[in-house]
Amino acid sequence: VGIYNLSTVLAQVLALPSTGFNTIYPPIAARMYGNDEFADLEALFTQVTRWTFTLSLLPAVGLLVYSNEVLSVFGEGFSRGGLVLSLFIVGHFANAATGPTGYTLMMTDHQYFMMVDRWGVGIFNVIFNYLFITRFGLVGAAFATAIVLVLISAIRVVAIWYMEGLFPYSLNFYKPIVAGLVCGAVLIGWRVVSPLSGFALLVIGGIMGTLAFTLVLVGIGIEPEDREFFADIAARLN
């Protein structure tokens, strides 16, 4: 139970970028939808999703690579829960990677779909947990939750694309993906060659991984539209 609860709390770190953007996205997007500015709405939807994806990817990579080390900080017995934490990370990252899809569905008059969606999450989570816990125990519980989060995230993306013609992804997503791969390689390399262990390994590795992620992202280039995006958000909020 301790490993499960701790893994859940750590995985929810990935939701912080989404929570931050979702405080400013709905009123701006609702105004665009109400004014029939569908091209601007799709651009905003895609940009918010990409930045949510980008800012969630960095902690996701770090927690996946150093899952055992992160858990061991809280006690030696927790370190055996690395697979459990990794499964939660996959599920919560899938949810974060869809950006404000849920808000967009509600805002575009599909609130009843979202009601069914949330009931479905609860029901299928109970069913999958029963099936997998009885066979695989603690790992089965995490696996069940990960499956539900991945499936429901995919369904929401397909739903908003089918119902409103809005697709949250673009070719520019290759930039954070490349940065994430480089960050993961740096973290793995540091763990292999480092003479450190425990908390010291995490701190130095975290700094190196963050620097690698940021340098690659900036080196590839931040789109001019992103600068306009943040400037536009600031102007609209004022």
Coordinates of C-alpha atoms in Angstrom, one line a residue:
V1 CA 0.0 0.0 0.0
G2 CA 2.9 2.4 0.8
I3 CA 4.6 1.7 -2.5
Y4 CA 1.3 2.2 -4.4
N5 CA 0.4 5.5 -2.7
L6 CA 3.9 6.9 -3.0
S7 CA 4.0 6.0 -6.7
T8 CA 0.6 7.6 -7.3
V9 CA 1.8 10.9 -5.6
L10 CA 5.1 10.9 -7.6
A11 CA 3.3 10.3 -10.9
Q12 CA 0.9 13.2 -10.3
V13 CA 3.9 15.5 -10.7
L14 CA 3.3 15.1 -14.4
A15 CA -0.1 16.7 -14.1
L16 CA 1.3 20.1 -12.9
P17 CA 2.0 21.6 -16.4
S18 CA -1.5 20.6 -17.5
T19 CA -3.0 22.1 -14.4
G20 CA -1.2 25.3 -14.9
F21 CA -2.2 25.7 -18.6
N22 CA -5.8 24.7 -17.8
T23 CA -6.2 27.7 -15.5
I24 CA -5.8 30.0 -18.5
Y25 CA -6.8 28.0 -21.5
P26 CA -10.6 27.6 -21.1
P27 CA -11.7 31.3 -21.0
I28 CA -9.5 32.1 -24.1
A29 CA -10.6 29.0 -26.0
A30 CA -14.3 29.6 -25.1
R31 CA -14.1 33.1 -26.4
M32 CA -12.6 31.8 -29.7
Y33 CA -15.2 29.1 -30.0
G34 CA -18.0 31.6 -29.3
N35 CA -16.6 34.0 -32.0
D36 CA -16.3 31.1 -34.6
E37 CA -12.5 31.6 -34.6
F38 CA -11.9 27.9 -35.3
A39 CA -8.5 28.3 -37.0
D40 CA -7.2 30.2 -34.0
L41 CA -8.8 27.7 -31.6
E42 CA -7.0 24.8 -33.3
A43 CA -3.7 26.6 -33.2
L44 CA -4.1 27.4 -29.5
F45 CA -5.2 23.9 -28.7
T46 CA -2.2 22.4 -30.5
Q47 CA 0.3 24.8 -28.8
V48 CA -1.1 24.3 -25.3
T49 CA -1.0 20.5 -25.9
R50 CA 2.6 20.7 -27.2
W51 CA 3.8 22.7 -24.2
T52 CA 2.0 20.5 -21.8
F53 CA 3.6 17.5 -23.5
T54 CA 7.0 19.2 -23.4
L55 CA 6.9 20.2 -19.7
S56 CA 5.6 16.8 -18.6
L57 CA 8.1 14.8 -20.7
L58 CA 11.1 16.0 -18.7
P59 CA 10.0 14.7 -15.3
A60 CA 8.5 11.6 -17.0
V61 CA 11.9 10.6 -18.4
G62 CA 13.6 11.3 -15.1
L63 CA 11.2 9.3 -13.1
L64 CA 11.3 6.4 -15.6
V65 CA 15.1 6.2 -15.7
Y66 CA 15.6 6.7 -11.9
S67 CA 12.4 5.0 -10.7
N68 CA 14.1 2.7 -8.2
E69 CA 16.5 5.4 -7.0
V70 CA 13.7 7.9 -6.4
L71 CA 11.7 5.4 -4.4
S72 CA 14.7 4.4 -2.3
V73 CA 15.0 8.0 -1.0
F74 CA 11.8 7.3 1.0
G75 CA 13.2 4.0 2.5
E76 CA 15.0 0.9 1.4
G77 CA 11.9 -1.2 1.1
F78 CA 10.3 1.2 -1.4
S79 CA 13.0 0.5 -4.0
R80 CA 11.3 -2.7 -5.2
G81 CA 8.4 -0.6 -6.5
G82 CA 10.2 0.7 -9.6
L83 CA 8.0 -1.2 -12.0
V84 CA 4.9 0.1 -10.2
L85 CA 6.1 3.7 -10.5
S86 CA 7.0 3.2 -14.1
L87 CA 3.5 2.0 -15.0
F88 CA 1.9 5.0 -13.3
I89 CA 4.3 7.3 -15.1
V90 CA 3.2 5.9 -18.5
G91 CA -0.4 6.3 -17.6
H92 CA -0.2 9.8 -16.3
F93 CA 2.1 10.9 -19.1
A94 CA -0.4 9.6 -21.6
N95 CA -3.1 11.7 -19.9
A96 CA -0.9 14.8 -19.7
A97 CA 0.2 14.4 -23.4
T98 CA -3.4 15.0 -24.6
G99 CA -3.3 18.6 -23.2
P100 CA -6.7 20.3 -22.6
T101 CA -8.7 17.8 -24.6
G102 CA -11.2 17.2 -21.8
Y103 CA -11.8 20.9 -21.4
T104 CA -12.1 21.4 -25.1
L105 CA -14.7 18.6 -25.3
M106 CA -16.8 20.2 -22.5
M107 CA -16.4 23.7 -24.0
T108 CA -17.6 22.6 -27.4
D109 CA -20.9 21.3 -26.0
H110 CA -19.8 17.7 -25.5
Q111 CA -20.3 17.7 -21.7
Y112 CA -22.5 14.6 -21.8
F113 CA -19.7 12.7 -23.6
M114 CA -17.3 13.7 -20.8
M115 CA -19.8 12.5 -18.2
V116 CA -19.9 9.1 -19.9
D117 CA -16.1 9.3 -20.3
R118 CA -15.6 9.8 -16.5
W119 CA -18.1 7.1 -15.5
G120 CA -16.2 4.8 -17.9
V121 CA -12.9 5.6 -16.3
G122 CA -14.3 4.6 -12.9
I123 CA -16.0 1.4 -14.1
F124 CA -13.2 0.1 -16.2
N125 CA -10.7 0.9 -13.5
V126 CA -12.6 -1.3 -11.1
I127 CA -12.9 -4.1 -13.6
F128 CA -9.3 -4.0 -14.7
N129 CA -8.1 -3.7 -11.2
Y130 CA -10.0 -6.8 -10.2
L131 CA -8.7 -8.8 -13.1
F132 CA -5.1 -7.8 -12.8
I133 CA -4.8 -7.6 -9.0
T134 CA -6.0 -11.2 -8.6
R135 CA -3.3 -12.4 -11.0
F136 CA -0.4 -10.0 -10.5
G137 CA -1.0 -8.3 -7.2
L138 CA 0.6 -4.8 -6.7
V139 CA 2.0 -4.6 -10.3
G140 CA -1.4 -5.6 -11.6
A141 CA -3.1 -2.7 -9.8
A142 CA -0.6 -0.2 -11.4
F143 CA -1.0 -1.9 -14.8
A144 CA -4.8 -1.7 -14.7
T145 CA -4.7 2.1 -13.9
A146 CA -2.1 2.6 -16.7
I147 CA -4.2 0.8 -19.3
V148 CA -7.3 2.8 -18.3
L149 CA -5.5 6.2 -18.5
V150 CA -3.9 5.3 -21.9
L151 CA -7.1 4.1 -23.4
I152 CA -9.2 7.0 -22.2
S153 CA -6.6 9.5 -23.4
A154 CA -6.7 8.0 -26.8
I155 CA -10.5 8.0 -26.9
R156 CA -10.6 11.7 -26.0
V157 CA -8.2 12.6 -28.8
V158 CA -10.2 10.6 -31.3
A159 CA -13.5 12.1 -30.0
I160 CA -12.4 15.7 -30.4
W161 CA -10.9 15.0 -33.8
Y162 CA -14.1 13.3 -35.0
M163 CA -16.6 15.7 -33.4
E164 CA -15.0 19.0 -33.9
G165 CA -12.1 18.4 -36.4
L166 CA -9.6 19.5 -33.8
F167 CA -6.3 17.5 -33.7
P168 CA -3.9 18.4 -30.9
Y169 CA -0.6 17.2 -32.5
S170 CA 1.7 18.6 -35.2
L171 CA 5.1 17.9 -36.7
N172 CA 6.7 20.3 -34.2
F173 CA 6.2 17.6 -31.5
Y174 CA 9.5 16.1 -32.8
K175 CA 11.4 18.7 -30.9
P176 CA 10.5 17.7 -27.4
I177 CA 10.7 14.1 -28.4
V178 CA 14.3 14.5 -29.6
A179 CA 15.1 16.5 -26.4
G180 CA 13.5 13.7 -24.3
L181 CA 15.5 11.0 -26.0
V182 CA 18.8 12.9 -25.5
C183 CA 17.8 13.6 -21.8
G184 CA 17.1 9.9 -21.3
A185 CA 20.5 8.9 -22.8
V186 CA 22.3 11.4 -20.5
L187 CA 20.5 10.1 -17.5
I188 CA 21.2 6.4 -18.3
G189 CA 24.9 7.2 -19.1
W190 CA 25.3 9.1 -15.9
R191 CA 23.9 6.2 -13.9
V192 CA 26.2 3.7 -15.6
V193 CA 29.5 5.7 -15.1
S194 CA 28.7 7.6 -11.9
P195 CA 30.6 6.6 -8.7
L196 CA 27.7 8.2 -6.8
S197 CA 24.5 6.6 -5.6
G198 CA 21.2 7.4 -3.9
F199 CA 20.3 11.1 -3.4
A200 CA 23.6 12.4 -4.8
L201 CA 23.1 10.4 -8.0
L202 CA 19.6 11.8 -8.4
V203 CA 20.6 15.5 -7.8
I204 CA 23.5 15.5 -10.2
G205 CA 21.7 13.4 -12.8
G206 CA 18.6 15.6 -12.6
I207 CA 20.7 18.7 -13.2
M208 CA 22.5 17.1 -16.2
G209 CA 19.3 15.7 -17.7
T210 CA 17.5 19.1 -17.3
L211 CA 20.4 20.9 -19.0
A212 CA 20.6 18.4 -21.8
F213 CA 16.8 18.6 -22.4
T214 CA 16.8 22.4 -22.3
L215 CA 19.9 22.8 -24.6
V216 CA 18.6 20.4 -27.2
L217 CA 15.1 22.1 -27.2
V218 CA 16.6 25.6 -27.5
G219 CA 19.2 24.3 -30.0
I220 CA 16.6 22.9 -32.3
G221 CA 14.8 26.2 -32.1
I222 CA 11.7 27.6 -30.4
E223 CA 9.0 28.5 -33.0
P224 CA 8.2 32.2 -33.4
E225 CA 4.6 31.2 -33.0
D226 CA 5.4 30.1 -29.5
R227 CA 6.6 33.6 -28.6
E228 CA 3.5 35.0 -30.1
F229 CA 1.4 32.4 -28.2
F230 CA 2.7 33.5 -24.8
A231 CA 2.5 37.1 -25.7
D232 CA -1.1 36.7 -26.9
I233 CA -2.0 34.9 -23.7
A234 CA -0.6 37.7 -21.6
A235 CA -2.4 40.3 -23.7
R236 CA -5.8 38.5 -23.5
L237 CA -5.5 38.1 -19.8
N238 CA -4.8 41.8 -19.3

